[in-house]
Amino acid sequence: MVRSPNSPSLYKQLSKVINHYWRQITILITVIILLSFFFPQGKTLLYSYQLNDVAQEEVVAPFNFPILKTSDQLQLDLEEALNSEPFLFLRSQDVVSKQIEVIDDYFKHINLIQLANIKLADSKDDLYRNRFTEQFDLARINVQSDSAALEVLMETVEENYNFAFNDEKWNQIFLSDYSNNSILDLDNLKKEIIQISRNRWAEGIYDIPISEILSKQVAIIMSSSEPAELTEAIRYNDIQDAWTKARMEVTNRFPNNINFSRDLGYSLIVEFMKPNLIYDRETTERRQQARQDRVPRNKGIILKNERILDANTRVTEDDLQKLFSLSVAIDNKAMQESSTDILLAYVGRILVIGIIVSFFFTFLLTYRKPIFDDWRMVLLIGLIFSIEVGLAFLIKQNLELSEYLIPIIVAAMVLTIMFDARIAFMGITSIILLVTILIGNNV
């Protein structure tokens, strides 16, 4: 056969097509590559079954692989490991000693304020008596000095003991005579408050809420030279329980309702009784993580050539977990393959997607050429394909929702409204094929 000298060569024909449709070709290649990222790798879809499905064929283990625990079972084991690790606390005697010193300092400060009030009252009386004498200026200076000293003490109360500042009952104590115990015996109150606090410290007070302690037992370190002591967590109190017990003890020690020692004493306990069981969060969390790391993720092993699932039988939950474990093992093994095998698998996935997508766009090029000639329309259709497959991946693979939520009908409606029914039919057919491959046996 002799070729006509005027007929263009195949190379020139391809060059002409590429030059004319380079935008459309670029869009199609981009869409195919984008869609390839939504599809699973390896042979996992071969073993995609639902509960009570009927197996289509026998499944035999191609190699040895472990049976993974279900997510719920693994979570229970991890929580059990977490709860079995005792929370570690350090019993701090320094806290007890420091708070007792703070209580002593507070009562000393009360005595200083009482003395300062008495001294200021005496200075004012002296100023009144000497208002017409030569000692008036000296008396006025003494009043100013005593008033400034009292102001400094009250500022210290506001800064360090804010709970007592502007409190009517404490102001009454500040203005009373320190030697007069008719209103309140401060020495006795201090002893009682220290004793009540010591009782709670002896029981032990957590510095975290007891509801946050997950373990049934806690480890208490008494000193650096002794090993931790394991006891029941409910044996000790958190700060709320300690306040409640202290309130009851204050009521028993000060039963007189007229005497306001109860209210003042309880306010002091709330302010100064600090937790003496200090939570070692860093060590506890490190030990919890180590214990969780030792929890086995597997519950058995399947040997090579062992039957996993027989043909024409219903799939049980145990079968599903074995198939899922096989899929994970296949994926892990695929990651260990050579770069050539990985590349070939990816190229195969590209070819499958490309063939399905080409069904529709070949139809456009043959029967709806004006639409294919407009690259904007091709871009719009490519976006519809990408969005539909992306939503299918999100709904089924990520969110694990029902496949009935995939908006297939929306894509058909959009294609029908914007083009015509034939284009919508061909387009939705290609989309359904892509989604079917994505979902596997779940359709």
Coordinates of C-alpha atoms in Angstrom, one line a residue:
M1 CA 0.0 0.0 0.0
V2 CA 1.4 3.4 -1.0
R3 CA 0.7 6.3 1.4
S4 CA -0.5 9.5 -0.2
P5 CA 2.2 12.2 0.0
N6 CA -0.3 14.7 1.4
S7 CA -1.5 12.5 4.3
P8 CA 0.1 13.5 7.7
S9 CA 2.1 11.0 9.6
L10 CA 0.8 9.5 12.9
Y11 CA 3.3 11.6 14.9
K12 CA 2.0 14.8 13.3
Q13 CA -1.6 13.7 14.0
L14 CA -0.8 13.0 17.7
S15 CA 1.0 16.3 18.0
K16 CA -1.9 18.2 16.5
V17 CA -4.3 16.5 18.9
I18 CA -2.1 17.2 21.9
N19 CA -1.6 20.8 20.9
H20 CA -5.3 21.3 20.5
Y21 CA -6.4 19.5 23.6
W22 CA -3.5 20.0 26.0
R23 CA -5.6 21.7 28.6
Q24 CA -8.2 18.9 28.6
I25 CA -5.4 16.2 28.7
T26 CA -3.8 18.0 31.6
I27 CA -7.1 18.2 33.5
L28 CA -7.8 14.4 33.0
I29 CA -4.3 13.4 34.1
T30 CA -4.6 15.6 37.2
V31 CA -8.0 14.1 38.0
I32 CA -6.8 10.5 37.6
I33 CA -3.8 11.1 39.8
L34 CA -5.9 12.9 42.4
L35 CA -8.4 10.0 42.5
S36 CA -5.7 7.5 42.9
F37 CA -4.9 8.8 46.4
F38 CA -8.4 7.9 47.6
F39 CA -8.1 4.2 46.7
P40 CA -6.7 1.6 49.1
Q41 CA -3.4 -0.1 48.3
G42 CA -2.6 -3.8 48.1
K43 CA -5.2 -6.5 48.3
T44 CA -7.2 -5.3 51.2
L45 CA -10.4 -5.1 49.2
L46 CA -10.3 -8.8 48.5
Y47 CA -11.2 -9.4 52.2
S48 CA -13.7 -6.6 52.7
Y49 CA -16.8 -8.2 54.2
Q50 CA -19.6 -7.2 56.5
L51 CA -21.0 -9.2 59.4
N52 CA -23.3 -12.0 58.3
D53 CA -22.2 -11.7 54.7
V54 CA -21.8 -15.0 52.8
A55 CA -18.2 -15.6 51.7
Q56 CA -17.8 -15.9 48.0
E57 CA -14.6 -18.0 48.2
E58 CA -12.3 -19.7 50.6
V59 CA -9.7 -17.5 52.2
V60 CA -6.4 -19.1 53.2
A61 CA -3.6 -17.4 55.0
P62 CA -0.8 -16.6 52.5
F63 CA 1.7 -16.3 55.3
N64 CA 1.9 -16.2 59.1
F65 CA 0.3 -13.1 60.7
P66 CA -1.0 -12.1 64.1
I67 CA -4.7 -11.8 65.0
L68 CA -5.2 -8.2 66.1
K69 CA -7.5 -7.4 69.0
T70 CA -10.6 -5.4 68.3
S71 CA -10.5 -1.7 69.0
D72 CA -12.9 -2.1 71.9
Q73 CA -11.0 -5.0 73.4
L74 CA -7.7 -3.3 73.0
Q75 CA -9.1 -0.1 74.6
L76 CA -10.4 -2.2 77.6
D77 CA -6.9 -3.8 78.0
L78 CA -5.2 -0.4 77.8
E79 CA -7.6 1.1 80.4
E80 CA -7.1 -1.9 82.7
A81 CA -3.3 -1.4 82.4
L82 CA -3.8 2.3 83.1
N83 CA -5.9 1.6 86.2
S84 CA -3.5 -1.1 87.5
E85 CA -0.6 1.3 87.8
P86 CA -0.8 2.9 91.3
F87 CA -0.7 6.7 91.4
L88 CA 2.5 7.8 93.1
F89 CA 2.3 10.4 95.9
L90 CA 5.0 11.9 98.2
R91 CA 4.0 12.5 101.8
S92 CA 5.5 15.9 102.5
Q93 CA 6.3 16.8 106.1
D94 CA 7.7 20.1 104.9
V95 CA 4.1 21.2 103.9
V96 CA 2.9 20.4 107.5
S97 CA 5.8 22.3 109.1
K98 CA 5.5 25.3 106.8
Q99 CA 1.7 25.6 107.3
I100 CA 2.0 25.4 111.1
E101 CA 4.6 28.3 110.9
V102 CA 2.2 30.2 108.7
I103 CA -0.6 29.8 111.3
D104 CA 1.8 30.9 114.1
D105 CA 2.8 34.0 112.0
Y106 CA -0.9 34.8 111.4
F107 CA -1.8 34.8 115.1
K108 CA 1.4 36.8 115.9
H109 CA 0.2 39.3 113.3
I110 CA -3.2 39.5 115.0
N111 CA -1.5 40.3 118.3
L112 CA 0.5 43.0 116.6
I113 CA -2.6 44.6 115.1
Q114 CA -4.4 44.4 118.5
L115 CA -1.4 46.1 120.2
A116 CA -1.2 48.7 117.4
N117 CA -5.0 49.5 117.9
I118 CA -4.5 49.9 121.6
K119 CA -1.5 52.1 121.1
L120 CA -3.3 54.2 118.6
A121 CA -6.3 54.6 121.0
D122 CA -3.9 55.6 123.8
S123 CA -2.2 58.1 121.5
K124 CA -5.5 59.7 120.6
D125 CA -6.5 59.9 124.3
D126 CA -3.1 61.6 125.0
L127 CA -3.7 64.0 122.1
Y128 CA -7.1 64.9 123.5
R129 CA -5.7 65.5 127.0
N130 CA -2.8 67.7 125.7
R131 CA -4.8 69.7 123.2
F132 CA -4.2 72.9 125.1
T133 CA -0.7 72.1 126.3
E134 CA 2.8 72.4 124.9
Q135 CA 2.8 68.5 124.4
F136 CA 0.1 68.8 121.7
D137 CA 2.6 68.7 118.8
L138 CA 4.4 65.7 120.2
A139 CA 1.1 63.9 120.9
R140 CA -0.1 64.6 117.3
I141 CA 3.2 63.2 115.9
N142 CA 2.6 60.0 118.0
V143 CA -0.9 59.6 116.7
Q144 CA 0.4 59.9 113.1
S145 CA 3.2 57.5 113.7
D146 CA 0.9 54.9 115.4
S147 CA -1.7 55.3 112.7
A148 CA 0.9 54.7 110.0
A149 CA 2.2 51.6 111.8
L150 CA -1.4 50.2 112.0
E151 CA -1.9 51.0 108.3
V152 CA 1.2 49.0 107.4
L153 CA -0.1 46.0 109.4
M154 CA -3.5 46.2 107.7
E155 CA -1.9 46.3 104.3
T156 CA 0.0 43.2 105.2
V157 CA -3.3 41.5 106.1
E158 CA -4.8 42.6 102.7
E159 CA -1.7 41.3 100.9
N160 CA -1.0 38.0 102.7
Y161 CA -4.3 37.2 104.4
N162 CA -7.0 38.4 102.1
F163 CA -9.6 36.1 103.5
A164 CA -9.6 38.2 106.8
F165 CA -9.5 41.6 105.1
N166 CA -12.8 43.6 105.4
D167 CA -14.3 40.6 107.3
E168 CA -16.6 41.9 110.1
K169 CA -15.7 39.2 112.5
W170 CA -12.0 39.4 112.0
N171 CA -12.2 43.2 112.3
Q172 CA -13.9 42.8 115.6
I173 CA -10.9 40.6 116.7
F174 CA -8.4 43.1 115.4
L175 CA -10.0 45.9 117.5
S176 CA -10.3 43.8 120.7
D177 CA -7.8 43.7 123.6
Y178 CA -5.4 40.9 123.2
S179 CA -5.5 40.2 127.0
N180 CA -9.3 40.0 127.0
N181 CA -10.5 36.5 126.2
S182 CA -14.2 37.2 126.5
I183 CA -14.6 37.7 122.7
L184 CA -12.2 35.0 121.6
D185 CA -9.4 33.1 123.1
L186 CA -6.8 33.3 120.4
D187 CA -4.3 31.0 122.0
N188 CA -6.9 28.3 122.4
L189 CA -8.2 28.8 118.8
K190 CA -4.7 28.5 117.4
K191 CA -4.1 25.3 119.3
E192 CA -7.4 23.8 118.2
I193 CA -6.9 24.8 114.5
I194 CA -3.4 23.3 114.5
Q195 CA -4.6 20.1 116.1
I196 CA -7.5 19.7 113.6
S197 CA -5.2 20.3 110.7
R198 CA -2.7 17.8 112.1
N199 CA -5.5 15.2 112.3
R200 CA -6.3 15.7 108.6
W201 CA -2.6 15.7 107.7
A202 CA -2.1 12.4 109.6
E203 CA -4.9 10.9 107.5
G204 CA -3.3 12.3 104.4
I205 CA -4.7 14.9 101.9
Y206 CA -4.3 14.5 98.1
D207 CA -3.3 17.5 96.1
I208 CA -5.6 16.3 93.3
P209 CA -9.3 15.4 93.4
I210 CA -9.8 11.8 94.3
S211 CA -12.0 11.4 91.2
E212 CA -8.9 11.9 89.1
I213 CA -7.2 8.9 90.7
L214 CA -7.8 6.0 88.3
S215 CA -6.0 3.3 90.2
K216 CA -7.6 1.4 93.1
Q217 CA -4.3 1.6 94.9
V218 CA -1.9 4.4 95.5
A219 CA 1.8 4.3 96.3
I220 CA 2.9 6.6 99.1
I221 CA 6.5 7.5 99.6
M222 CA 7.1 8.4 103.2
S223 CA 10.8 9.3 102.8
S224 CA 13.5 8.9 100.2
S225 CA 15.1 6.1 102.1
E226 CA 12.0 3.9 102.3
P227 CA 10.1 2.1 99.5
A228 CA 6.7 3.3 98.5
E229 CA 3.8 1.9 100.5
L230 CA 0.8 0.5 98.6
T231 CA -2.6 1.3 100.1
E232 CA -6.2 1.7 99.0
A233 CA -6.9 5.0 97.3
I234 CA -10.0 5.6 99.4
R235 CA -8.0 5.5 102.6
Y236 CA -6.9 9.1 102.1
N237 CA -8.9 12.3 101.5
D238 CA -8.8 15.0 98.8
I239 CA -9.1 18.6 99.9
Q240 CA -12.9 18.7 99.7
D241 CA -13.3 15.6 102.0
A242 CA -10.7 17.0 104.4
W243 CA -12.6 20.3 104.6
T244 CA -15.8 18.4 105.3
K245 CA -14.2 16.4 108.1
A246 CA -12.5 19.5 109.5
R247 CA -15.9 21.3 109.5
M248 CA -17.4 18.5 111.6
E249 CA -14.5 18.5 114.0
V250 CA -14.7 22.3 114.4
T251 CA -18.4 22.0 115.2
N252 CA -17.7 19.4 117.8
R253 CA -14.9 21.4 119.4
F254 CA -16.8 24.7 119.4
P255 CA -20.5 23.7 120.0
N256 CA -21.6 27.1 121.3
N257 CA -23.6 28.8 118.6
I258 CA -23.2 32.3 120.1
N259 CA -19.4 32.0 120.1
F260 CA -18.2 32.6 116.5
S261 CA -15.0 30.5 117.0
R262 CA -16.5 27.9 114.6
D263 CA -16.8 30.3 111.7
L264 CA -13.4 31.9 112.2
G265 CA -11.7 28.5 112.9
Y266 CA -13.2 27.0 109.7
S267 CA -12.0 30.0 107.6
L268 CA -8.5 29.5 109.0
I269 CA -8.6 25.7 108.2
V270 CA -9.8 26.4 104.6
E271 CA -7.0 29.0 104.2
F272 CA -4.0 27.2 105.8
M273 CA -4.7 23.4 105.6
K274 CA -2.9 22.5 102.4
P275 CA -2.5 19.0 100.9
N276 CA 0.5 17.0 102.2
L277 CA 0.3 14.1 99.6
I278 CA 2.0 15.5 96.5
Y279 CA 1.2 13.8 93.3
D280 CA 4.2 12.8 91.2
R281 CA 2.6 13.2 87.8
E282 CA 5.7 12.7 85.7
T283 CA 6.7 9.4 87.3
T284 CA 3.1 8.1 87.3
E285 CA 2.5 8.9 83.7
R286 CA 5.8 7.5 82.6
R287 CA 5.0 4.2 84.4
Q288 CA 1.5 4.2 83.0
Q289 CA 2.8 4.6 79.5
A290 CA 5.3 1.8 80.0
R291 CA 2.6 -0.5 81.3
Q292 CA 0.4 0.3 78.3
D293 CA 3.3 -0.4 76.0
R294 CA 3.5 -3.9 77.4
V295 CA -0.1 -4.6 76.6
P296 CA -0.1 -7.1 73.7
R297 CA -1.9 -5.9 70.6
N298 CA -2.5 -9.4 69.3
K299 CA -4.6 -12.3 70.7
G300 CA -3.2 -15.2 68.6
I301 CA -1.5 -16.1 65.3
I302 CA -2.7 -17.5 62.0
L303 CA -0.2 -19.9 60.3
K304 CA 0.5 -20.1 56.6
N305 CA -2.0 -22.1 54.6
E306 CA -4.4 -22.1 57.5
R307 CA -8.1 -21.7 56.5
I308 CA -9.4 -18.4 57.7
L309 CA -12.8 -18.5 56.0
D310 CA -14.6 -21.2 54.2
A311 CA -16.6 -20.6 51.0
N312 CA -20.4 -20.2 51.2
T313 CA -20.4 -19.6 55.0
R314 CA -21.6 -16.6 57.0
V315 CA -19.0 -14.2 58.2
T316 CA -18.8 -13.9 62.0
E317 CA -17.2 -11.3 64.2
D318 CA -14.3 -13.5 64.8
D319 CA -13.9 -14.0 61.0
L320 CA -14.1 -10.3 60.4
Q321 CA -11.3 -9.6 62.9
K322 CA -9.1 -12.3 61.2
L323 CA -9.8 -10.8 57.8
F324 CA -9.0 -7.3 59.1
S325 CA -5.7 -8.6 60.6
L326 CA -4.9 -10.2 57.3
S327 CA -5.5 -6.8 55.5
V328 CA -3.3 -5.0 58.0
A329 CA -0.6 -7.7 57.5
I330 CA -0.8 -7.3 53.8
D331 CA -0.5 -3.6 54.0
N332 CA 2.5 -3.8 56.3
K333 CA 4.2 -6.3 54.0
A334 CA 3.5 -4.1 51.0
M335 CA 5.3 -1.3 52.7
Q336 CA 8.4 -3.5 52.9
E337 CA 8.4 -4.3 49.2
S338 CA 10.9 -2.9 46.8
S339 CA 10.5 0.4 45.1
T340 CA 9.8 -1.3 41.8
D341 CA 6.9 -3.3 43.2
I342 CA 5.4 -0.3 44.9
L343 CA 5.7 1.7 41.6
L344 CA 4.1 -1.1 39.6
A345 CA 1.2 -1.3 42.0
Y346 CA 0.7 2.4 41.8
V347 CA 0.8 2.4 38.0
G348 CA -1.7 -0.4 38.0
R349 CA -4.0 1.7 40.1
I350 CA -3.6 4.6 37.8
L351 CA -4.4 2.4 34.8
V352 CA -7.6 1.1 36.3
I353 CA -8.9 4.6 37.3
G354 CA -7.8 5.9 33.9
I355 CA -9.8 3.3 32.0
I356 CA -12.9 4.0 34.0
V357 CA -12.6 7.7 33.6
S358 CA -11.9 7.4 29.9
F359 CA -15.2 5.7 29.3
F360 CA -17.1 8.9 30.0
F361 CA -14.7 11.3 28.4
T362 CA -14.4 9.1 25.3
F363 CA -18.2 9.4 25.1
L364 CA -17.9 13.2 25.3
L365 CA -15.3 13.3 22.6
T366 CA -17.4 11.1 20.3
Y367 CA -21.0 12.3 20.9
R368 CA -20.6 15.7 22.7
K369 CA -17.5 17.1 21.0
P370 CA -18.4 20.8 21.6
I371 CA -18.5 20.1 25.4
F372 CA -15.1 18.4 25.3
D373 CA -13.6 21.2 23.2
D374 CA -14.4 23.6 26.1
W375 CA -11.8 23.0 28.7
R376 CA -13.8 24.8 31.3
M377 CA -16.6 22.2 31.0
V378 CA -14.0 19.4 31.2
L379 CA -12.6 21.0 34.4
L380 CA -16.1 21.2 35.9
I381 CA -16.8 17.6 35.2
G382 CA -13.4 16.6 36.6
L383 CA -14.3 18.5 39.8
I384 CA -17.6 16.7 40.1
F385 CA -15.8 13.3 39.8
S386 CA -13.2 14.3 42.4
I387 CA -15.7 15.7 44.9
E388 CA -18.0 12.6 44.6
V389 CA -15.1 10.2 45.1
G390 CA -13.6 12.3 47.9
L391 CA -17.0 12.4 49.7
A392 CA -17.3 8.6 49.3
F393 CA -13.8 8.2 50.8
L394 CA -14.6 10.6 53.7
I395 CA -18.0 9.0 54.5
K396 CA -17.0 5.3 54.2
Q397 CA -13.3 5.1 55.0
N398 CA -12.8 8.0 57.5
L399 CA -16.1 8.5 59.2
E400 CA -17.2 4.8 58.7
L401 CA -20.8 5.8 58.0
S402 CA -23.4 4.1 55.9
E403 CA -22.7 4.0 52.1
Y404 CA -26.2 5.3 51.6
L405 CA -25.0 8.8 52.7
I406 CA -22.8 9.1 49.6
P407 CA -24.5 11.7 47.5
I408 CA -24.5 9.8 44.2
I409 CA -27.9 11.2 43.1
V410 CA -26.6 14.8 43.6
A411 CA -23.9 14.3 40.9
A412 CA -26.5 12.8 38.5
M413 CA -28.8 15.8 39.1
V414 CA -26.0 18.3 38.6
L415 CA -24.9 16.7 35.3
T416 CA -28.6 16.5 34.1
I417 CA -29.3 20.1 34.9
M418 CA -26.0 21.5 33.4
F419 CA -25.9 19.1 30.3
D420 CA -28.4 16.4 29.5
A421 CA -29.7 13.0 30.6
R422 CA -27.3 11.0 28.4
I423 CA -24.2 12.7 29.8
A424 CA -25.6 12.3 33.3
F425 CA -26.2 8.6 32.7
M426 CA -22.7 8.0 31.4
G427 CA -21.1 10.2 34.0
I428 CA -22.9 8.6 37.0
T429 CA -22.0 5.2 35.6
S430 CA -18.3 6.0 35.7
I431 CA -18.7 7.5 39.2
I432 CA -20.5 4.4 40.5
L433 CA -17.7 2.2 39.2
L434 CA -15.1 4.3 41.0
V435 CA -17.1 4.3 44.2
T436 CA -17.7 0.6 44.0
I437 CA -13.9 -0.1 43.8
L438 CA -13.4 2.3 46.7
I439 CA -15.9 0.6 48.9
G440 CA -15.3 -3.0 47.8
N441 CA -17.6 -5.7 49.0
N442 CA -19.6 -3.2 51.2
V443 CA -21.9 -2.2 48.3

